[in-house]
Phi, psi and omega in degrees: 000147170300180125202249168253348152274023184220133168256163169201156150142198177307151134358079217268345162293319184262336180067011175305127147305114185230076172309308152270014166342147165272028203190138152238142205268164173228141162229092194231169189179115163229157180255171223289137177305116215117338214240172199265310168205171195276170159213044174240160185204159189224140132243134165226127199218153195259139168183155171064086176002069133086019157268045173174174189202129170235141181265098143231162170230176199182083174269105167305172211243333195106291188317163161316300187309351195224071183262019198228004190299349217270297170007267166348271215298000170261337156281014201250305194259346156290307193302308180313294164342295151337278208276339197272279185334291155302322048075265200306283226266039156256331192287297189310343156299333186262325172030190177005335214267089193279012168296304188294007173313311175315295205258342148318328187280293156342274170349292160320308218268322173272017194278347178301311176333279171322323189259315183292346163252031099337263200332302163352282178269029152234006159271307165333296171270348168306316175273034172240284188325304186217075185318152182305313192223041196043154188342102187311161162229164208258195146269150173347210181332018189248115169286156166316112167269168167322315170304311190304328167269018184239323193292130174318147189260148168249134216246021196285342167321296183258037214282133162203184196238176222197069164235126182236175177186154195244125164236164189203200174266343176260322192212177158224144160226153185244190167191140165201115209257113175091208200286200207116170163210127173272066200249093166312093231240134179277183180269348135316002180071335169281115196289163185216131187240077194264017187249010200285160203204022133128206177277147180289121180273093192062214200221008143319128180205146177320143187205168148339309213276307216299165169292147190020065152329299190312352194248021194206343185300111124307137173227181175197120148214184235212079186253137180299110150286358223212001221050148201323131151338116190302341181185148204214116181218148176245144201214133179263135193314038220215318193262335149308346191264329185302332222227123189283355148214215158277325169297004182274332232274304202284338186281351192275327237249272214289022148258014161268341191279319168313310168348278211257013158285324193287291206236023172111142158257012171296321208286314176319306208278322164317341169229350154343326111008288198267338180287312191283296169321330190263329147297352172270355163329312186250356170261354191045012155286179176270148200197088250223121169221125166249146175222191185195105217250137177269125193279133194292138188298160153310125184269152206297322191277347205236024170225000000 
């Protein structure tokens, strides 16, 4: 099911319609079985008037020690988003031009920089109004010394993970911090994972809350020779854990893009729901998947 965690539609700055985009967006999310509320959060948005697509998913981590992530990851997928906007309607300006590559690439490489410490300070003022883990306390007559005010605030309350990605009709780029997933499906029906970093070994995983997150930050980018990719889709690790390897993992991905080559990507985002719910059966997780479906062109009589 969908819900108030996940955003998808227009551009929510430009409020821009995009009837003809080159993407129908997916959007989907259930919580995990068992669970109290999900701490996984999603967006997928149209932007720079439906000439771009912006991705993220974001899984709090959960645990007792991270009881505050549903938080974490929702300010995980605001911040990115923010800055992804601005990001998107540059890529689109610069479009074709591989003079302008250089400084997209710059750019790309400082936005991780940008959104964590966005996050930073806003898990920051969040815990100095209501600490996690309520107010230090001092000895008797002792005011905060300097160590006390140096010393790192611990932010593990709102630990989440992190993937996003900016597509366009020339390129993509992605980023990703902790577990997760990026599968890019060709016109050819073959997924490509290009941030996978082999299976997950337990349930450690790289997150926001650490110092300089951004510096653990994968990225990748991509520019399309060929037109756009039929499907680009991100996932929080709830739904690979679902699947008894990685490769089933990959066949569920190019039968969503076959899906919605076959039937549409409304008939896709229409059972998706369900699709998602019967994996989160078996991973017992929370299971977060947003996409971006390449719209079949127009015929000449349908314009």
């Amino acid at each position: 099911m969908t819900g108030p965690q996940t955003a998808t539609g227009p551009d929510p700055v430009s409020g821009a319609q995009t009837p003809a985009a080159p993407w129908a967006l997916l959007s989907g999310a259930v919580k995990g079985v068992a669970k109290k509320y999900s701490q996984d959060r999603g967006a997928a948005l149209a932007v720079a008037g439906g000439r771009a697509v912006v991705l993220a998913v974001a899984d709090g981590h959960g645990s007792a020690a991270h009881f505050r992530s549903d938080l974490g990851a929702l300010w995980a997928v605001e911040e990115f988003t923010a800055c992804a906007r601005t990001f998107a309607r540059e890529v689109v300006r610069v479009g074709g031009d591989a003079a302008g590559w250089t400084a997209l690439r710059e750019e790309a490489r400082r936005l991780p920089q940008q959104v964590g410490h966005r996050w930073h300070e806003r898990a920051l003022l969040y815990d100095r109004n209501s600490p996690a883990h309520g107010a230090r306390s001092l000895p008797a007559g002792r005011g905060a010394t300097e160590r006390d005010r140096k010393e790192p605030p611990d932010l593990a309350a709102y630990g989440s993970t992190l993937i996003g990605a900016v597509l366009t009709e020339g390129m993509v780029f992605c980023w990703q911090l902790g577990d997760g997933d990026i599968v890019l499906v060709d016109d050819a029906g073959a997924p490509h994972t290009p941030l996978f970093t082999g299976p997950d070994m337990g349930d450690e995983t790289d997150s926001l809350c650490e110092p300089e997150p951004w510096r653990k930050m994968r990225s990748h980018w991509q520019p399309f020779t060929g037109g756009v990719p039929p499907c680009v889709l991100l996932s929080t690790d709830g739904l690979s854990k679902s699947f008894a390897d990685h490769q089933g993992f990959l066949d569920f991905a190019t039968g969503v893009s076959d899906r919605a080559a076959r039937h549409g990507a409304a008939a896709v985002q229409t059972q998706l729901p369900d699709w998602l719910a019967r994996a989160a059966t078996y991973s017992g997780d929370d299971t977060t998947l947003m996409g971006a479906i390449a719209a079949p062109p127009q015929r000449s009589d349908e314009t």
